[in-house]
Short mmCIF file of C-alpha atoms and ligand atoms in Angstrom, two decimals:
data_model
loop_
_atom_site.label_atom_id
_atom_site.label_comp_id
_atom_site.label_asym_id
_atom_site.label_seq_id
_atom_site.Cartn_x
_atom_site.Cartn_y
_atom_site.Cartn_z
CA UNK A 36 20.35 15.95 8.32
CA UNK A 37 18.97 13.32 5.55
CA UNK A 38 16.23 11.20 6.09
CA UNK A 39 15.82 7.95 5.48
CA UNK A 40 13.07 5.55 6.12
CA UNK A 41 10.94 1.63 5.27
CA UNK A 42 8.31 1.24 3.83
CA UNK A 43 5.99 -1.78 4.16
CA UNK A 44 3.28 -4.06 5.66
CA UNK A 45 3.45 -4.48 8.14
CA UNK A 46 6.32 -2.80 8.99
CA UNK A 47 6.63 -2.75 12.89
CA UNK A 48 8.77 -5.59 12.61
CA UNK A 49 11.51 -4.37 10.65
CA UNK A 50 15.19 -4.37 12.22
CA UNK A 51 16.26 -1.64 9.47
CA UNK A 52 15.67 1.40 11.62
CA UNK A 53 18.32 0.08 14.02
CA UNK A 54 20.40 -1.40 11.95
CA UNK A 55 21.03 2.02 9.56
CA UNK A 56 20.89 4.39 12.51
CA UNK A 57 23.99 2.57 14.31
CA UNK A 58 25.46 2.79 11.29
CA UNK A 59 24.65 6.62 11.24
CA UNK A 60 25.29 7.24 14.89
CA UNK A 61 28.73 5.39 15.27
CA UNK A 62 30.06 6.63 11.90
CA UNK A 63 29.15 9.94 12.59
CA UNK A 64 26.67 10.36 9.25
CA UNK A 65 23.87 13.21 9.63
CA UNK A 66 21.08 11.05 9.02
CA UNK A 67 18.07 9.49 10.46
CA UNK A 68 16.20 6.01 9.60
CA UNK A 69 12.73 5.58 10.33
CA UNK A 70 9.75 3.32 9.29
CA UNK A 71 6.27 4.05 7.28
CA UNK A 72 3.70 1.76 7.76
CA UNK A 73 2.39 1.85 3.81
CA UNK A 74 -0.83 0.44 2.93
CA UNK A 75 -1.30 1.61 -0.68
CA UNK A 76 2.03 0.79 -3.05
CA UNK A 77 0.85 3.20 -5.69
CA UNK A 78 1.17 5.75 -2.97
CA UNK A 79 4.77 5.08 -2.79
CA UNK A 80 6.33 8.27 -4.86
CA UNK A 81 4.21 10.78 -3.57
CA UNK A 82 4.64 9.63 0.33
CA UNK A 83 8.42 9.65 -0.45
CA UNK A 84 8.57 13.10 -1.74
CA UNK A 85 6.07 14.38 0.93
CA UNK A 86 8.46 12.82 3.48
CA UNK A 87 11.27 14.54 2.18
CA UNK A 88 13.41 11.07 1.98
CA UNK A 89 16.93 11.18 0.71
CA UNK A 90 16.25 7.39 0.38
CA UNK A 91 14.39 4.25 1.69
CA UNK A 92 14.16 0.67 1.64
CA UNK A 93 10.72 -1.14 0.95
CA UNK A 94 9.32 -4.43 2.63
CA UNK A 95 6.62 -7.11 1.81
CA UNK A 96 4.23 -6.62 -0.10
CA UNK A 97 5.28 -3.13 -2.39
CA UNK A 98 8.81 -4.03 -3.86
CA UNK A 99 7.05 -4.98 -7.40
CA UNK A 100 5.06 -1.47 -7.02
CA UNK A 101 8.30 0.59 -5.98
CA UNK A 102 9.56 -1.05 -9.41
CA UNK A 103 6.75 0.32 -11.11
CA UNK A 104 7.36 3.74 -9.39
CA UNK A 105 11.17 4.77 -10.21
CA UNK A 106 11.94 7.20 -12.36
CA UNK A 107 14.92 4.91 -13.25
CA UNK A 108 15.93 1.72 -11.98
CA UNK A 109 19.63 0.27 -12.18
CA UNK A 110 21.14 -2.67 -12.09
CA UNK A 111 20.05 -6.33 -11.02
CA UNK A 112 16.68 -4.47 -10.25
CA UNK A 113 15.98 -4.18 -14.09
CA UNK A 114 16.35 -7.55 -14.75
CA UNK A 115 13.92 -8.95 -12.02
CA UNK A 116 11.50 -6.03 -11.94
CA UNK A 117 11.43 -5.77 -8.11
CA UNK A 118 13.15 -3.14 -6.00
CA UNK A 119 13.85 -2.74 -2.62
CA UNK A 120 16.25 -0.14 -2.35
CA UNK A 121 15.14 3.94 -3.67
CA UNK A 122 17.27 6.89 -3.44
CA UNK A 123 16.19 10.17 -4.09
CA UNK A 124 18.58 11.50 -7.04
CA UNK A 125 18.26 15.50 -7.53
CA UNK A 126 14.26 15.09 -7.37
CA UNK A 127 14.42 12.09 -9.62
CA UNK A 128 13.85 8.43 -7.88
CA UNK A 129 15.89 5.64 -8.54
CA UNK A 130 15.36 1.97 -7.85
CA UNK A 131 18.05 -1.05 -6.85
CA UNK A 132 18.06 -4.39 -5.60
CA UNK A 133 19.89 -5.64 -2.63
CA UNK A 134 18.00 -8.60 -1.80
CA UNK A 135 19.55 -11.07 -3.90
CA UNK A 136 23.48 -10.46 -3.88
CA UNK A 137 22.62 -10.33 0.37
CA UNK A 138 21.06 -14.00 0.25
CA UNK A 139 23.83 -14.97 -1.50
CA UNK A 140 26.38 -13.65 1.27
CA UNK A 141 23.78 -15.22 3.77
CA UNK A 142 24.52 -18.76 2.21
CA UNK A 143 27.97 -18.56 1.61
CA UNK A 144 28.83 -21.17 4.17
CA UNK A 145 26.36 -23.72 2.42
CA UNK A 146 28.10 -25.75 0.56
CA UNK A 147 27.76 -27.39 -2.68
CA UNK A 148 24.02 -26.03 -4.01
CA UNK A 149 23.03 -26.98 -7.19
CA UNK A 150 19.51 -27.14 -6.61
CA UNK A 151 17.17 -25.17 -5.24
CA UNK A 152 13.17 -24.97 -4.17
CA UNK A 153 11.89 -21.93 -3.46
CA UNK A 154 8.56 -21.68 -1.58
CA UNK A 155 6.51 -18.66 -2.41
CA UNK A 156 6.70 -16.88 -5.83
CA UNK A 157 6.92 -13.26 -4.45
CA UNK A 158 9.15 -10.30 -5.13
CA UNK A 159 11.84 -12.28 -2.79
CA UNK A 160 11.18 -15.48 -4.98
CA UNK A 161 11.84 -13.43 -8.51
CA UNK A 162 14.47 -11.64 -7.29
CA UNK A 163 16.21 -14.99 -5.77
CA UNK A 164 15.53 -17.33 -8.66
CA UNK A 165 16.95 -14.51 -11.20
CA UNK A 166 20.08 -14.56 -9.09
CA UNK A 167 20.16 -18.45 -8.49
CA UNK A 168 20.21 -18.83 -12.32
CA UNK A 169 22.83 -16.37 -12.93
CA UNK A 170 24.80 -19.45 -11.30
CA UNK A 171 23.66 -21.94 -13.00
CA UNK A 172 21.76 -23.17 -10.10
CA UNK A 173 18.52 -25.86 -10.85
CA UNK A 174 15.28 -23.66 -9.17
CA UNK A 175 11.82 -25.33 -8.61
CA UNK A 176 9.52 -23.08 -7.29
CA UNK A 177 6.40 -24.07 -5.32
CA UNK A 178 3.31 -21.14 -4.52
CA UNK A 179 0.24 -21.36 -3.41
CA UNK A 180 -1.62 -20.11 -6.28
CA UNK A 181 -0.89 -20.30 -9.70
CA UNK A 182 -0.90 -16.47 -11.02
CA UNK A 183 2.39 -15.32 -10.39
CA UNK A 184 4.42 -18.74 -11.63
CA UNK A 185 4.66 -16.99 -14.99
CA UNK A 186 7.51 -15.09 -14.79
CA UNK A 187 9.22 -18.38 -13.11
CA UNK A 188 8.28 -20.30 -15.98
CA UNK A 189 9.53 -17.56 -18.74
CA UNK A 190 13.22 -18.53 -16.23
CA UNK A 191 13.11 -22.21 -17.35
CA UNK A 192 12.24 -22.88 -13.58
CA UNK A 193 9.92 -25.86 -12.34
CA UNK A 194 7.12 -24.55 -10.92
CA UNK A 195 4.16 -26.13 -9.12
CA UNK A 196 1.34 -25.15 -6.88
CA UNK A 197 0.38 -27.04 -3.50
CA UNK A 198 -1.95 -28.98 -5.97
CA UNK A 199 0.17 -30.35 -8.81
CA UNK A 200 3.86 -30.35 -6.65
CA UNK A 201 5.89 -33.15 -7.45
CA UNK A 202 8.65 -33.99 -4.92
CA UNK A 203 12.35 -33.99 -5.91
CA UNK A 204 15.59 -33.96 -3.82
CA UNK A 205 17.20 -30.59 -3.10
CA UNK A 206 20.55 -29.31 -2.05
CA UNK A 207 18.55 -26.01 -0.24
CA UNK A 208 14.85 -25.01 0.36
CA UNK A 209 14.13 -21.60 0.65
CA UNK A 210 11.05 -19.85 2.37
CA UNK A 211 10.37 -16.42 0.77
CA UNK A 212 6.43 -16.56 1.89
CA UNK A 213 5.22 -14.35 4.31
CA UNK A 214 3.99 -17.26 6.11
CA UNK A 215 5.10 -17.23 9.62
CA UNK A 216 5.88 -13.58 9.34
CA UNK A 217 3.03 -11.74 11.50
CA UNK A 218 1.11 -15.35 11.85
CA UNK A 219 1.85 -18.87 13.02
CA UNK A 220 1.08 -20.61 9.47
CA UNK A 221 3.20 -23.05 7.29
CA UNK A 222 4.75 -21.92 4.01
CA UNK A 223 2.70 -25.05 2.65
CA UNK A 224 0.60 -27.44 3.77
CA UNK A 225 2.29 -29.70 6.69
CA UNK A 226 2.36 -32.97 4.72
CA UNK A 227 3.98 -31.33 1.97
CA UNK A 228 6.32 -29.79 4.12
CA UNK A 229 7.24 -32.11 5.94
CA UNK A 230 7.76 -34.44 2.68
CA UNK A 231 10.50 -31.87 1.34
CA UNK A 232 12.06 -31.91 4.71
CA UNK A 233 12.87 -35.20 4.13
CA UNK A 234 14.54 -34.54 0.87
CA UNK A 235 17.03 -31.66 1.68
CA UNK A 236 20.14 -31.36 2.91
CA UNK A 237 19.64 -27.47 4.02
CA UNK A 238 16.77 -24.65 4.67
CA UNK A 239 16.50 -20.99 4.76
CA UNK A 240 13.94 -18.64 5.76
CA UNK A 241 13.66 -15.12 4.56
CA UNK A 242 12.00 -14.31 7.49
CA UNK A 243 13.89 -13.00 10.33
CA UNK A 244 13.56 -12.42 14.61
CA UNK A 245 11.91 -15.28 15.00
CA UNK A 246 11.72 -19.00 14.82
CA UNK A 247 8.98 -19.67 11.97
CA UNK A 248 6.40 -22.67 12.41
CA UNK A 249 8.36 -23.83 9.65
CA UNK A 250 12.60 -23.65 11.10
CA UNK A 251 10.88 -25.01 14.19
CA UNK A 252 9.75 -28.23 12.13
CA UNK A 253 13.61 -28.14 10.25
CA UNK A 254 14.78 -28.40 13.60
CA UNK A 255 12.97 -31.04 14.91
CA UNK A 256 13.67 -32.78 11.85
CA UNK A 257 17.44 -31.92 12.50
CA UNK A 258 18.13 -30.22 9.23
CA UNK A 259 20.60 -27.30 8.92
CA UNK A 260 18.82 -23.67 8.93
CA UNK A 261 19.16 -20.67 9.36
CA UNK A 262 16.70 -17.52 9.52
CA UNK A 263 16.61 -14.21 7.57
CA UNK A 264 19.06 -12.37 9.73
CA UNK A 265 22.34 -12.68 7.10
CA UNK A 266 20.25 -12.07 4.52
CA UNK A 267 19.01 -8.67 6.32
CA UNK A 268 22.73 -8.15 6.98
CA UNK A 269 24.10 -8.52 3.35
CA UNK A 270 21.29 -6.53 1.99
CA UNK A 271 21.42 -3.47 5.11
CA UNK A 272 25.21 -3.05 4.38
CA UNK A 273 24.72 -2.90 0.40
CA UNK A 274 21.37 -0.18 0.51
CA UNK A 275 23.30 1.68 2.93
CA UNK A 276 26.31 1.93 0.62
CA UNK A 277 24.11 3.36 -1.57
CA UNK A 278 22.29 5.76 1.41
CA UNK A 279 26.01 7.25 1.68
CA UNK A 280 26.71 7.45 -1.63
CA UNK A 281 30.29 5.49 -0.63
CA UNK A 282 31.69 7.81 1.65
CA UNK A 283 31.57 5.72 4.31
CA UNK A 284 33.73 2.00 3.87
CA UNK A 285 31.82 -1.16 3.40
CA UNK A 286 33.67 -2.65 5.77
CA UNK A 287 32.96 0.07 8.60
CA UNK A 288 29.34 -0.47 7.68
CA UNK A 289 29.09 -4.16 8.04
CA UNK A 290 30.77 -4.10 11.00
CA UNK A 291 28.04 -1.51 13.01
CA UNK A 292 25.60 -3.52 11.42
CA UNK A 293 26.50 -6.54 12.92
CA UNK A 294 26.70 -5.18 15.84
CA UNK A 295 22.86 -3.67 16.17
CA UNK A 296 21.74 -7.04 15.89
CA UNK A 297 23.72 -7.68 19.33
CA UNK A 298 21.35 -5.22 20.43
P1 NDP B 403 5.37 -10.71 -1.53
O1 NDP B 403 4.15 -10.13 -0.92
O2 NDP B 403 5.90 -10.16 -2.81
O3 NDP B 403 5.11 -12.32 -1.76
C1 NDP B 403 4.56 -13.10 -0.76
C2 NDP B 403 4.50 -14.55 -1.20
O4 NDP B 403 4.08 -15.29 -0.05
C3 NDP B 403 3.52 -14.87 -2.32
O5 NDP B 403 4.07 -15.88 -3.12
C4 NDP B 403 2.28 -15.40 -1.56
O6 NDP B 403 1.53 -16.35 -2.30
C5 NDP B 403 2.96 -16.09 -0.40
N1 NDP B 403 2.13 -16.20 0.79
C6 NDP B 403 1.65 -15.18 1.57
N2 NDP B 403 0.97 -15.67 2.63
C7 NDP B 403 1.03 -17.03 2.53
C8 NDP B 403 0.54 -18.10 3.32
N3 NDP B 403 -0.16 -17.86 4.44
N4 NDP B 403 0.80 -19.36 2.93
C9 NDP B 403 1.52 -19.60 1.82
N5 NDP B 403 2.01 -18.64 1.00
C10 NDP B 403 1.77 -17.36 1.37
O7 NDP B 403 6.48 -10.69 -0.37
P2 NDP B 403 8.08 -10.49 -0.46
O8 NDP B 403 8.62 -11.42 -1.49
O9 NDP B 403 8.41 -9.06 -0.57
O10 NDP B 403 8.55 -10.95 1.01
C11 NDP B 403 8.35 -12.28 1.43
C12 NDP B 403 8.97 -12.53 2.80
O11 NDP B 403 10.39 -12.40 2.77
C13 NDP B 403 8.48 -11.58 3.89
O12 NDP B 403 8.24 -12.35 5.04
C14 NDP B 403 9.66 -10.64 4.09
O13 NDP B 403 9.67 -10.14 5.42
C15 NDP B 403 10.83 -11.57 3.84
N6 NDP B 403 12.05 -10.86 3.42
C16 NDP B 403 13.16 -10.86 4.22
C17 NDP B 403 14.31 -10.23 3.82
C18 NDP B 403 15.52 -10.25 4.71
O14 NDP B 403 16.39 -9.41 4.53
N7 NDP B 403 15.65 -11.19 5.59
C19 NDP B 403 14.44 -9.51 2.54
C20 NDP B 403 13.24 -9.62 1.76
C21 NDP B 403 12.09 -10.24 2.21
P3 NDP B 403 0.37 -15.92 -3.35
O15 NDP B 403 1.09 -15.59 -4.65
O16 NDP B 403 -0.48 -17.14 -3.43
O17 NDP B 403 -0.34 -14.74 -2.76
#
């Protein structure tokens, strides 16, 4: 039987578990999903060999070090430096990224965005601008402090801190902060927030399972939203693809993925 596991934290949170083992169970797949509550990220490597992992997926805050910790990364994962997806290839680890093609599935049914602010500046926020640019989309990206804007900035984005933000009108705001993840805080502070609320037509939040201090104050301000959940979706169904090396059909996949979130 392979193993499979996430690593993160925290990690107690994470749907992922559930979601791959349905996929395993119902499909009939020898495999088993489980979580690793990671504290170091340079540890990464040597917990995944020690664990005997035929693969794994990796959570806040050690997708930049699993980059740093592949043997060979592929893909849309070499352009944005941030995995989140490893498989274990004959001893040799390899690194993907699912994140960004499954936050664009998650916001298919938004329509017409041509501009974008992202709040947070985060493996989520690199790997989402990179992808938001591939399509011609307009990205400013607000953080809370000012040392990791610079990769933003090398992407012709806008960036600002909560200090020198300057308000514009969006299409879409985006929350890839872990604020509101294992606490009740705002992704910004509540003036600003509630000053782009006013100026966007719809809002995401990376975070899902719960309703986020901030998708509570989108819906009192009755703006569109919707949580992480797609996102976790599109992403799930594309690592696991990878997990089974495509033996089992995408569609067969998404479809017992859905369904653990029924669960
Ligand atoms: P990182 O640790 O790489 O980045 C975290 C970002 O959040 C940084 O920009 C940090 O700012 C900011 N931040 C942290 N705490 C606060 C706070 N209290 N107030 C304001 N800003 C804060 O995380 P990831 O990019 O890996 O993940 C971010 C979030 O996205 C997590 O909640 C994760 O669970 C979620 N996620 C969900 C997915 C899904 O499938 N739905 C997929 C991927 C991620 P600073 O630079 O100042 O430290």
């Amino acid at each position: 039987m392979k193993l499979f596991s996430i690593f993160g934290n925290p990690v107690s949170h994470s749907r992922s578990p559930l979601m791959h083992n349905s996929v395993f169970k119902n499909l009939n797949y020898s495999a088993c999903y489980t979580r690793t509550h990671l504290l170091d990220g340079t540890k990464l490597k040597e917990t995944f060999f020690a664990l005997g992992l035929s693969g794994a997926n990796v959570t806040v805050p050690h997708k930049e070090a699993a980059f740093k910790a592949c043997d060979e990364v592929r893909g849309f994962a070499k352009t944005v430096g941030v995995v989140n997806t490893l498989i274990n290839e004959n001893g040799k680890l390899i690194g993907y990224n699912t994140d960004a093609d499954g936050f664009m599935y998650a916001i298919e049914e938004f329509e017409n965005i041509k501009k974008i602010l992202i709040l947070g500046a985060g493996g989520t926020a690199k790997a989402l601008a990179t992808r938001f640019k591939q399509e011609r989309i307009e990205v400013s990206v607000l953080n809370r402090s000012e040392g990791r804007l610079s990769f933003f900035n090398d992407l012709a984005c806008q960036t600002y801190t909560w200090d020198t933000f300057e308000l514009s009108s969006y299409d879409l705001v985006v929350n890839t902060t872990s604020a509101g993840l294992a606490d009740e805080e705002l992704p910004a502070p509540k003036k600003l927030i509630l000053s782009i609320l006013k100026n966007t037509n719809y809002i995401a939040d990376a975070i899902y399972g719960k309703l986020t201090p901030f998708l509570q104050l989108a819906s009192q301000n009755n703006i569109t939203y919707k949580d992480g959940a797609d996102m976790l979706l599109g992403q799930g169904v594309l690592a696991n693809e990878l997990f089974v090396n495509a033996t089992l059909k995408k569609e067969d996949i998404k479809r017992e993925m859905a369904m653990s979130f029924l669960l």
